[in-house]
mmCIF file of C-alpha atoms in Angstrom:
data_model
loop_
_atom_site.group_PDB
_atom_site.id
_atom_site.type_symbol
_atom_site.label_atom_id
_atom_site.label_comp_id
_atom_site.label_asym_id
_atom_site.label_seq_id
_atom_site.Cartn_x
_atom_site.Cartn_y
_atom_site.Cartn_z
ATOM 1 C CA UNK A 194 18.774 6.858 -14.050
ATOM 2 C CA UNK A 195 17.108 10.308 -13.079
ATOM 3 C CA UNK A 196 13.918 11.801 -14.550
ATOM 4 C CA UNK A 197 12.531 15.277 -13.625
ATOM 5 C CA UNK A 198 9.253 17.277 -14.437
ATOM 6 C CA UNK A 199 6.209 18.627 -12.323
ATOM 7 C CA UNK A 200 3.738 17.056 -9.913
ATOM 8 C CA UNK A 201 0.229 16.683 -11.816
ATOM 9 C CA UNK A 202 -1.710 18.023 -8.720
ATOM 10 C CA UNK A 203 1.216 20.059 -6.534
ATOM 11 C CA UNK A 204 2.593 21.145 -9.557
ATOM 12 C CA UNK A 205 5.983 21.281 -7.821
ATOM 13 C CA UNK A 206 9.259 20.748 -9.909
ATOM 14 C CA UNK A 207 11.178 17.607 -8.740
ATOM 15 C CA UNK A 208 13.738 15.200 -9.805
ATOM 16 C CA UNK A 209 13.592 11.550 -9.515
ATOM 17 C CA UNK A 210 16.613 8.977 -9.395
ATOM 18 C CA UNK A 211 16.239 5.477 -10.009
ATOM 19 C CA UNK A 212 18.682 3.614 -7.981
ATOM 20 C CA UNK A 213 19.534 -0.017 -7.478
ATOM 21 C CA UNK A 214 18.702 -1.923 -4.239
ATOM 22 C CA UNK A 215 19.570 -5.185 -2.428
ATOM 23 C CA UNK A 216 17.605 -7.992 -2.217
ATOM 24 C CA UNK A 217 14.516 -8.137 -0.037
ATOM 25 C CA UNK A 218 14.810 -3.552 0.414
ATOM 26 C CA UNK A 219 11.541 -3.633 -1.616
ATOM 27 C CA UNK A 220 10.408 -0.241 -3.137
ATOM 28 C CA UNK A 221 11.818 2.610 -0.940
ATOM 29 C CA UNK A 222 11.343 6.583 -1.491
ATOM 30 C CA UNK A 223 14.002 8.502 -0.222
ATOM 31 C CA UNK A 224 12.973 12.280 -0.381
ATOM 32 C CA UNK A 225 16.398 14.097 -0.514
ATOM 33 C CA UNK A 226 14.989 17.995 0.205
ATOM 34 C CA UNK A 227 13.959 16.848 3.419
ATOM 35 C CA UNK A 228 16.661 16.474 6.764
ATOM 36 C CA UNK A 229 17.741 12.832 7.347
ATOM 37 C CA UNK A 230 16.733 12.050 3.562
ATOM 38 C CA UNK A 231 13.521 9.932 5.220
ATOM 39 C CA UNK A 232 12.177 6.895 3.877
ATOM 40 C CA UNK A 233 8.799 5.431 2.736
ATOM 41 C CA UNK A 234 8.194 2.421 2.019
ATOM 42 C CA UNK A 235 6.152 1.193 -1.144
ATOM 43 C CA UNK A 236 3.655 -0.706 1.402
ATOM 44 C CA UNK A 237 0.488 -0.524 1.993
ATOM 45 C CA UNK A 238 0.779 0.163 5.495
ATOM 46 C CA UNK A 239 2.722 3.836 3.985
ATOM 47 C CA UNK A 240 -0.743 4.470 2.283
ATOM 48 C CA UNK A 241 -2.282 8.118 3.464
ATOM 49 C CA UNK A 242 -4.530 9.331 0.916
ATOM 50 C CA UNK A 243 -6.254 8.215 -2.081
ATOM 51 C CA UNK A 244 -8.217 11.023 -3.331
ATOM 52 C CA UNK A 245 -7.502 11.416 -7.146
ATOM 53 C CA UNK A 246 -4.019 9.651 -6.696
ATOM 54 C CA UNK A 247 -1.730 7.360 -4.131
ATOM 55 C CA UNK A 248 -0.297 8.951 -1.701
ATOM 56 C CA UNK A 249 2.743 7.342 0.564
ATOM 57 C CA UNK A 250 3.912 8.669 4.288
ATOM 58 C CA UNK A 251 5.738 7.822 7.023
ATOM 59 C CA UNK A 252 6.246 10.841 9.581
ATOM 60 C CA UNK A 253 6.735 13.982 7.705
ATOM 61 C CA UNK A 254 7.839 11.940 4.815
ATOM 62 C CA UNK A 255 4.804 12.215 1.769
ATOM 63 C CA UNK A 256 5.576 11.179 -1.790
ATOM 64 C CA UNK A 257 2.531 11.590 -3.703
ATOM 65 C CA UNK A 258 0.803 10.187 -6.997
ATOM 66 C CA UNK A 259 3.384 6.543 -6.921
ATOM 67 C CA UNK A 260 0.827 4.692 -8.992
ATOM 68 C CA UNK A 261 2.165 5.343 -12.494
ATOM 69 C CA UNK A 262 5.958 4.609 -11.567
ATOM 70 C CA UNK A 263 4.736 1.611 -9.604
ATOM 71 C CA UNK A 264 2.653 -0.105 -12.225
ATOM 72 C CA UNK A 265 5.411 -0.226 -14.171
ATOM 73 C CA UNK A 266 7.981 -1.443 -11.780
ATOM 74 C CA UNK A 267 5.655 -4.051 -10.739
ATOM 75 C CA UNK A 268 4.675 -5.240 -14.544
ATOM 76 C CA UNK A 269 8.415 -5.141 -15.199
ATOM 77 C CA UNK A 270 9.025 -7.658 -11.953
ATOM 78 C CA UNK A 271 11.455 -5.031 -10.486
ATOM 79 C CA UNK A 272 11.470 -6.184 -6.647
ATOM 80 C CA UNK A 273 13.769 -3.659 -5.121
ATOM 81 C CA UNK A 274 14.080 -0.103 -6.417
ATOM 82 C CA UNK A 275 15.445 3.106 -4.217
ATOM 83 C CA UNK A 276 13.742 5.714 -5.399
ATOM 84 C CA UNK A 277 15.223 9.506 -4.413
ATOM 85 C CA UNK A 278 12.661 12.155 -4.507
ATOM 86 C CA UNK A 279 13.231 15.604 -3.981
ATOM 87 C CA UNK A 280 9.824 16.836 -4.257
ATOM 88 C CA UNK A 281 6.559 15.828 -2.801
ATOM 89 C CA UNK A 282 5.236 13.941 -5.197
ATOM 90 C CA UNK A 283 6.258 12.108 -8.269
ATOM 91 C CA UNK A 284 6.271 13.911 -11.597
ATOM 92 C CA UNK A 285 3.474 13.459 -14.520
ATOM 93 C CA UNK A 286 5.729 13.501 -17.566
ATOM 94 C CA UNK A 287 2.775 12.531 -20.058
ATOM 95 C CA UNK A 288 0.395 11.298 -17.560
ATOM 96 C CA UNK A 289 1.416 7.672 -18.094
ATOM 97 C CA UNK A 290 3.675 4.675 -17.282
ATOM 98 C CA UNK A 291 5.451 5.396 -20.480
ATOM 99 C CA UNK A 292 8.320 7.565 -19.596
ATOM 100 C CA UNK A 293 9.065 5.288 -16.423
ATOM 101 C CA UNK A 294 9.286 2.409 -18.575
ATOM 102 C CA UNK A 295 11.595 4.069 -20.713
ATOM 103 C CA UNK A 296 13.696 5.036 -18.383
ATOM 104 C CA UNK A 297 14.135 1.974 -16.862
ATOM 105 C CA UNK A 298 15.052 0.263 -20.050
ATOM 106 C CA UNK A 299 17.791 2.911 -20.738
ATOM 107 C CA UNK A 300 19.250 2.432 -17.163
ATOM 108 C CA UNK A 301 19.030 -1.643 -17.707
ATOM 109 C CA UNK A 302 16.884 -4.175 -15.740
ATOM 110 C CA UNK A 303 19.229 -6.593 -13.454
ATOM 111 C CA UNK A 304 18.451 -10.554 -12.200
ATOM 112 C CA UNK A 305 18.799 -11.040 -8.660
ATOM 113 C CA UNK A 306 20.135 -14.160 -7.655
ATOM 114 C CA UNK A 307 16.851 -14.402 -5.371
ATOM 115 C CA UNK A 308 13.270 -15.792 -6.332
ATOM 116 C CA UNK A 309 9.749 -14.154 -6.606
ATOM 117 C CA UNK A 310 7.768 -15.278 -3.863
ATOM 118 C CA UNK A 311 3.684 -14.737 -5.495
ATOM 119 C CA UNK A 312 0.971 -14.291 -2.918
ATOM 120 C CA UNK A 313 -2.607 -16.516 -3.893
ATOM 121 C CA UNK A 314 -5.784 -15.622 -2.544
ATOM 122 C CA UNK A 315 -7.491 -17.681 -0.926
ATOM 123 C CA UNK A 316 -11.325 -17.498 -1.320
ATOM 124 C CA UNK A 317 -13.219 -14.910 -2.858
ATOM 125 C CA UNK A 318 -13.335 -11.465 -1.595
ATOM 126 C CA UNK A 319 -15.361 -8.563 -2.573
ATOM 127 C CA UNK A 320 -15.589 -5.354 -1.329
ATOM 128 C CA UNK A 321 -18.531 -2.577 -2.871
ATOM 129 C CA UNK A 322 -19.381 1.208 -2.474
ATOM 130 C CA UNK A 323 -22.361 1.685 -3.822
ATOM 131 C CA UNK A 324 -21.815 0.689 -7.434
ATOM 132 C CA UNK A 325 -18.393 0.631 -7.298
ATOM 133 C CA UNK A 326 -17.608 -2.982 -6.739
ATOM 134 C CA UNK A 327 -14.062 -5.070 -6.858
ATOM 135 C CA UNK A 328 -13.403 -8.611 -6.206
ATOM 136 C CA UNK A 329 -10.313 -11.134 -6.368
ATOM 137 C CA UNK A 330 -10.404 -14.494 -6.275
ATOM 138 C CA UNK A 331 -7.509 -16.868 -6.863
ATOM 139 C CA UNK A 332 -5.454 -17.742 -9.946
ATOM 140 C CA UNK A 333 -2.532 -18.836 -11.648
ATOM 141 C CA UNK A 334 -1.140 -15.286 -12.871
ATOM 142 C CA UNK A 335 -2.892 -12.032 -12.168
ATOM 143 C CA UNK A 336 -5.391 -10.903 -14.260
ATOM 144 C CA UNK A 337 -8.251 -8.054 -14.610
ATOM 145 C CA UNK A 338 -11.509 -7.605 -15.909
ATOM 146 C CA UNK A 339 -11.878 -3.566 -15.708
ATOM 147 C CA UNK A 340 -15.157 -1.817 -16.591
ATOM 148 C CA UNK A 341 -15.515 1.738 -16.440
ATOM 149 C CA UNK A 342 -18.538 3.904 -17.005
ATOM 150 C CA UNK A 343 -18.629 8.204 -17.351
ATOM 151 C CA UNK A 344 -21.772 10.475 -18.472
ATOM 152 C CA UNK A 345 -19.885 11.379 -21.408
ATOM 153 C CA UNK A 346 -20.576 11.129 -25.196
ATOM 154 C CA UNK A 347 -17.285 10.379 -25.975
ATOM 155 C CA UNK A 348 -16.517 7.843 -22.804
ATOM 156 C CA UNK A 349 -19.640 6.342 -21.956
ATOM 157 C CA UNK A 350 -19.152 2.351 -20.611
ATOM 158 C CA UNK A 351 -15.644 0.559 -21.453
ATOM 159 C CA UNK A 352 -14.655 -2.872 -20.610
ATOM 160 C CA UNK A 353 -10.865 -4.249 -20.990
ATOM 161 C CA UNK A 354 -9.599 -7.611 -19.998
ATOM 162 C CA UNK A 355 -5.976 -7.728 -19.020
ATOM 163 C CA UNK A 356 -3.392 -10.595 -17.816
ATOM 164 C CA UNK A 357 -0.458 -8.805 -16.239
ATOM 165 C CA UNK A 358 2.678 -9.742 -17.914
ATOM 166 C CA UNK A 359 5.678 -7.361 -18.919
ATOM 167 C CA UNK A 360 5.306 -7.330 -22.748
ATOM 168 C CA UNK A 361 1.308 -7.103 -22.770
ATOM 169 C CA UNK A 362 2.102 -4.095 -20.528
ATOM 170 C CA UNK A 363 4.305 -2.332 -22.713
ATOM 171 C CA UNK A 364 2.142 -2.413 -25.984
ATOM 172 C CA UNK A 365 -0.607 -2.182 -24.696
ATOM 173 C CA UNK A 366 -0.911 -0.499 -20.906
ATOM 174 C CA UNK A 367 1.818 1.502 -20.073
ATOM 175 C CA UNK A 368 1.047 4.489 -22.906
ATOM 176 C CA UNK A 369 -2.881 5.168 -21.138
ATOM 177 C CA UNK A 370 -3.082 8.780 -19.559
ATOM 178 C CA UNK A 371 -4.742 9.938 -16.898
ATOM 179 C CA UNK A 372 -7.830 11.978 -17.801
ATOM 180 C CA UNK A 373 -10.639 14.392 -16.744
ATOM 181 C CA UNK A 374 -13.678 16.277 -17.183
ATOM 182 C CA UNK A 375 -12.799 20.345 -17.480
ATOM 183 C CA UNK A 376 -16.212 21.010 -15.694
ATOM 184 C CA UNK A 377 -14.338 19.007 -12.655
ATOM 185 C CA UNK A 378 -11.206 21.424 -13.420
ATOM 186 C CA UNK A 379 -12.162 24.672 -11.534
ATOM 187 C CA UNK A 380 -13.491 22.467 -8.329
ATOM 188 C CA UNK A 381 -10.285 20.395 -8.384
ATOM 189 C CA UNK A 382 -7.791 23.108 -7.840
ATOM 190 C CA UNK A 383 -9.946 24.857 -5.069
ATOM 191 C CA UNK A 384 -9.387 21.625 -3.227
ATOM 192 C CA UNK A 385 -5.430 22.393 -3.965
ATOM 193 C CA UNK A 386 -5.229 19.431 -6.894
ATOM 194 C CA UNK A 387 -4.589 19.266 -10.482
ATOM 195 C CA UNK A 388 -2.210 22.308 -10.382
ATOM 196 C CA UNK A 389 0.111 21.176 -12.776
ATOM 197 C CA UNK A 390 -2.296 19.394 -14.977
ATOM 198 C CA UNK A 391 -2.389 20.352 -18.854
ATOM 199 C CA UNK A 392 -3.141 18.886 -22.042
ATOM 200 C CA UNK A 393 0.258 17.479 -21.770
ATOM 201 C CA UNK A 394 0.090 15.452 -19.172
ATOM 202 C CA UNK A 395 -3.634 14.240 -19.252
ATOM 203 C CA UNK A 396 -6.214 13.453 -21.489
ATOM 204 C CA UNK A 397 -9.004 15.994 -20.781
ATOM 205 C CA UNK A 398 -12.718 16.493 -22.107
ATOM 206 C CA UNK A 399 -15.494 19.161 -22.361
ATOM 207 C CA UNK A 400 -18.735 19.553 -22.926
ATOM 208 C CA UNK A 401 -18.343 19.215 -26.337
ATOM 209 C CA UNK A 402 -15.559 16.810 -26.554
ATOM 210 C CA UNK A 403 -11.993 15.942 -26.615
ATOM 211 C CA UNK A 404 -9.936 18.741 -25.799
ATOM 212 C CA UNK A 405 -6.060 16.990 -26.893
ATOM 213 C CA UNK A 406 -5.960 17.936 -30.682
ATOM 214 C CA UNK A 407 -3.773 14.985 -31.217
ATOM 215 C CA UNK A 408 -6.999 12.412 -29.834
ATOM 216 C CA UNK A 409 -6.733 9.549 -27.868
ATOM 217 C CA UNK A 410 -4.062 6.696 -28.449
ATOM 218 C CA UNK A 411 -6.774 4.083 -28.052
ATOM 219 C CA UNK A 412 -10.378 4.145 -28.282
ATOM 220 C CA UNK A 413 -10.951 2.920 -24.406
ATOM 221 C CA UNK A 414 -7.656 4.738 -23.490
ATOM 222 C CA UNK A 415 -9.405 5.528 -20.373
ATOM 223 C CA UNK A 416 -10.194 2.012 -19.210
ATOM 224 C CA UNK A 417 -6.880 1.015 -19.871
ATOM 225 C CA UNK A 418 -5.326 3.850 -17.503
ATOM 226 C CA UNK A 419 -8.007 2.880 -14.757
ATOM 227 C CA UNK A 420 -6.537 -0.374 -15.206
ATOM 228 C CA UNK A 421 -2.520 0.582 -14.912
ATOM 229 C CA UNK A 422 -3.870 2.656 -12.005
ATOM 230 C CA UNK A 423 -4.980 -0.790 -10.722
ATOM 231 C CA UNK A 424 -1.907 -2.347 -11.187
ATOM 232 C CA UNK A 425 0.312 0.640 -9.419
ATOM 233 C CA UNK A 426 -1.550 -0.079 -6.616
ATOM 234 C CA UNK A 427 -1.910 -3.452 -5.974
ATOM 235 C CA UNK A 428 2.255 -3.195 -5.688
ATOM 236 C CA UNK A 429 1.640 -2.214 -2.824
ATOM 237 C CA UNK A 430 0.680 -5.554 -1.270
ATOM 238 C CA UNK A 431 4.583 -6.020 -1.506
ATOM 239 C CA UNK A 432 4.557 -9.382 -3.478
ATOM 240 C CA UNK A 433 3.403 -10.358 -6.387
ATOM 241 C CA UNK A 434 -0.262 -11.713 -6.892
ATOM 242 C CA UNK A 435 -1.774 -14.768 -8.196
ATOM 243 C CA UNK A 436 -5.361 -13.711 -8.840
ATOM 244 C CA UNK A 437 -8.332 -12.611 -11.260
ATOM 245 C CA UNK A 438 -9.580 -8.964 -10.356
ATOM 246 C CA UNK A 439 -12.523 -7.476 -11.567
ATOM 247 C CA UNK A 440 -13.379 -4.226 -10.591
ATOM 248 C CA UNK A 441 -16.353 -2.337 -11.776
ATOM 249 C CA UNK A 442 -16.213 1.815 -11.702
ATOM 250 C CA UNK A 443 -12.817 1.516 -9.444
ATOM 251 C CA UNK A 444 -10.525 4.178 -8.111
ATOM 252 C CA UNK A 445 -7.187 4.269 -5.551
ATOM 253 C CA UNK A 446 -9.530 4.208 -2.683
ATOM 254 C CA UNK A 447 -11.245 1.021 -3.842
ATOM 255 C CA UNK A 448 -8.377 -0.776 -4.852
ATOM 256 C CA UNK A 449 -6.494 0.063 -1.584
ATOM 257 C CA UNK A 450 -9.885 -1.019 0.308
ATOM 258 C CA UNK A 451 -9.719 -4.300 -1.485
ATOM 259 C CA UNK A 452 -6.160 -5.099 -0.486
ATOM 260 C CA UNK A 453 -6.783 -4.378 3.391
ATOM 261 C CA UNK A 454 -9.420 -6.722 3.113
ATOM 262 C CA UNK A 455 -7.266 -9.158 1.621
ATOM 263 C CA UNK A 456 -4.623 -8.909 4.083
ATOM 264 C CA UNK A 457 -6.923 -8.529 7.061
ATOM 265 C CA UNK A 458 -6.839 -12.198 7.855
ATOM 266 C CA UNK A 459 -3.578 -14.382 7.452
ATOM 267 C CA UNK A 460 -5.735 -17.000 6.410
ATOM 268 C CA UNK A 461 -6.885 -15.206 3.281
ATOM 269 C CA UNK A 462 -3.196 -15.613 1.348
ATOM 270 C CA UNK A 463 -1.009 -17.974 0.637
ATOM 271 C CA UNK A 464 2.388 -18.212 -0.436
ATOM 272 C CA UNK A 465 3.202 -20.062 -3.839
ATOM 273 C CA UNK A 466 6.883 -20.354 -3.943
#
């Protein structure tokens, strides 16, 4: 299975190749262009930056903007994925988890004669940035309560309740771009991001409104991408989670902060299998 297109903020061309793996490999990038082909790992330990988007490492190794093709592996239950990369970061197709689930339909979705082995929270944990506040606390399945809230006329405060499971995801999740705000735009690409960002690939507003002439695919479109965002990133615990989320004005770096919490004491998860 191979997809190809350009990275939302490098705007570098690069191909992606969905490959199977053995049991236990996990999520592994494999950037091709680079000498040795090195690997990073889908962990949170790989995580480098989270400014606008995930970004992976190990070494010289950086694979950039994972969330979209992780929240989608991770809502499908795929386990162990080698992923080959010959770019720096992942491409944007439409700026959603659509095309990734599409293309890992196509290429077919095998059982592993191995079981699932969910993570639980413990206790509650919270962690806050001024008002940008996420907690999880345990539960049978994971779940989110997401609320979002922009200056805009047209975005304003949205609220979506979600319980992860692989069909909810696909009708209603994995088709949510990622948006901004064109008086962000100019700013943005003097900090070297958003350089292959377009109308195509994100959902983008002005001043005056909604810049896509062919709208929104949902009303709170934007709360449901913050949420797939969530999603993508919580992968990276490794395992699957047992717990009810609720994050209030998140982002990558919140989400990521909330997981190192998590996993800073042993005592704070348990296993469920």
């Amino acid at each position: 299975m191979s997809i190809k297109g350009l990275g939302l903020h490098t705007g570098a061309a690069c191909q992606v190749r969905l490959l199977p793996a053995p049991i236990d490999q996990g999520r592994v990038f494999c950037r091709t262009d680079l000498a040795g082909h090195p690997e990073v790992t889908a962990h949170l330990d790989s995580v480098v930056q989270t400014t606008f988007a995930t970004t992976l490492a190990k070494g010289e190794a950086r694979v950039g903007t994972v969330e979209h093709l992780l929240a989608a592996l991770h809502a499908l239950s795929i386990d162990n994925l080698r992923i080959e990369i010959d770019g720096p970061e992942l491409p944007a197709l439409d700026g959603s988890s659509q095309p990734w689930v599409e293309v890992l339909d196509q290429g077919g979705i095998a059982a592993q004669p191995a079981p699932q082995r969910p993570l639980r929270p413990t206790r509650h944990i919270e962690v806050r940035d001024g008002d940008r506040v996420m907690s999880i606390e345990p539960a049978e399945q994971l779940s989110l309560e997401v609320e979002v809230d922009y200056p805009h006329p047209q975005v304003g405060q949205q609220r979506l309740s979600f319980q992860v499971e692989s069909q909810a995801f696909r009708a209603h999740l994995a088709w949510a771009r990622t948006f901004g705000f064109a008086s962000e735009l100019e700013t943005l690409r003097r900090q070297g991001l958003i350089l292959g960002g377009s109308l195509d690939n994100a959902v983008v507003y002005d001043a005056e409104g909604l810049l896509n002439t062919e709208g929104l695919r949902a009303p709170d479109e934007i709360v449901r991408h913050k949420t797939l965002d969530i999603i993508g990133d919580l992968s990276l615990l490794g395992q699957p989670l047992q717990a009810h989320i609720v994050a209030v004005r998140p982002g990558h770096t919140m989400t990521i902060a909330l997981l190192k919490a998590l996993t800073a004491d042993p005592k704070n998860l348990q296993s469920t299998d």
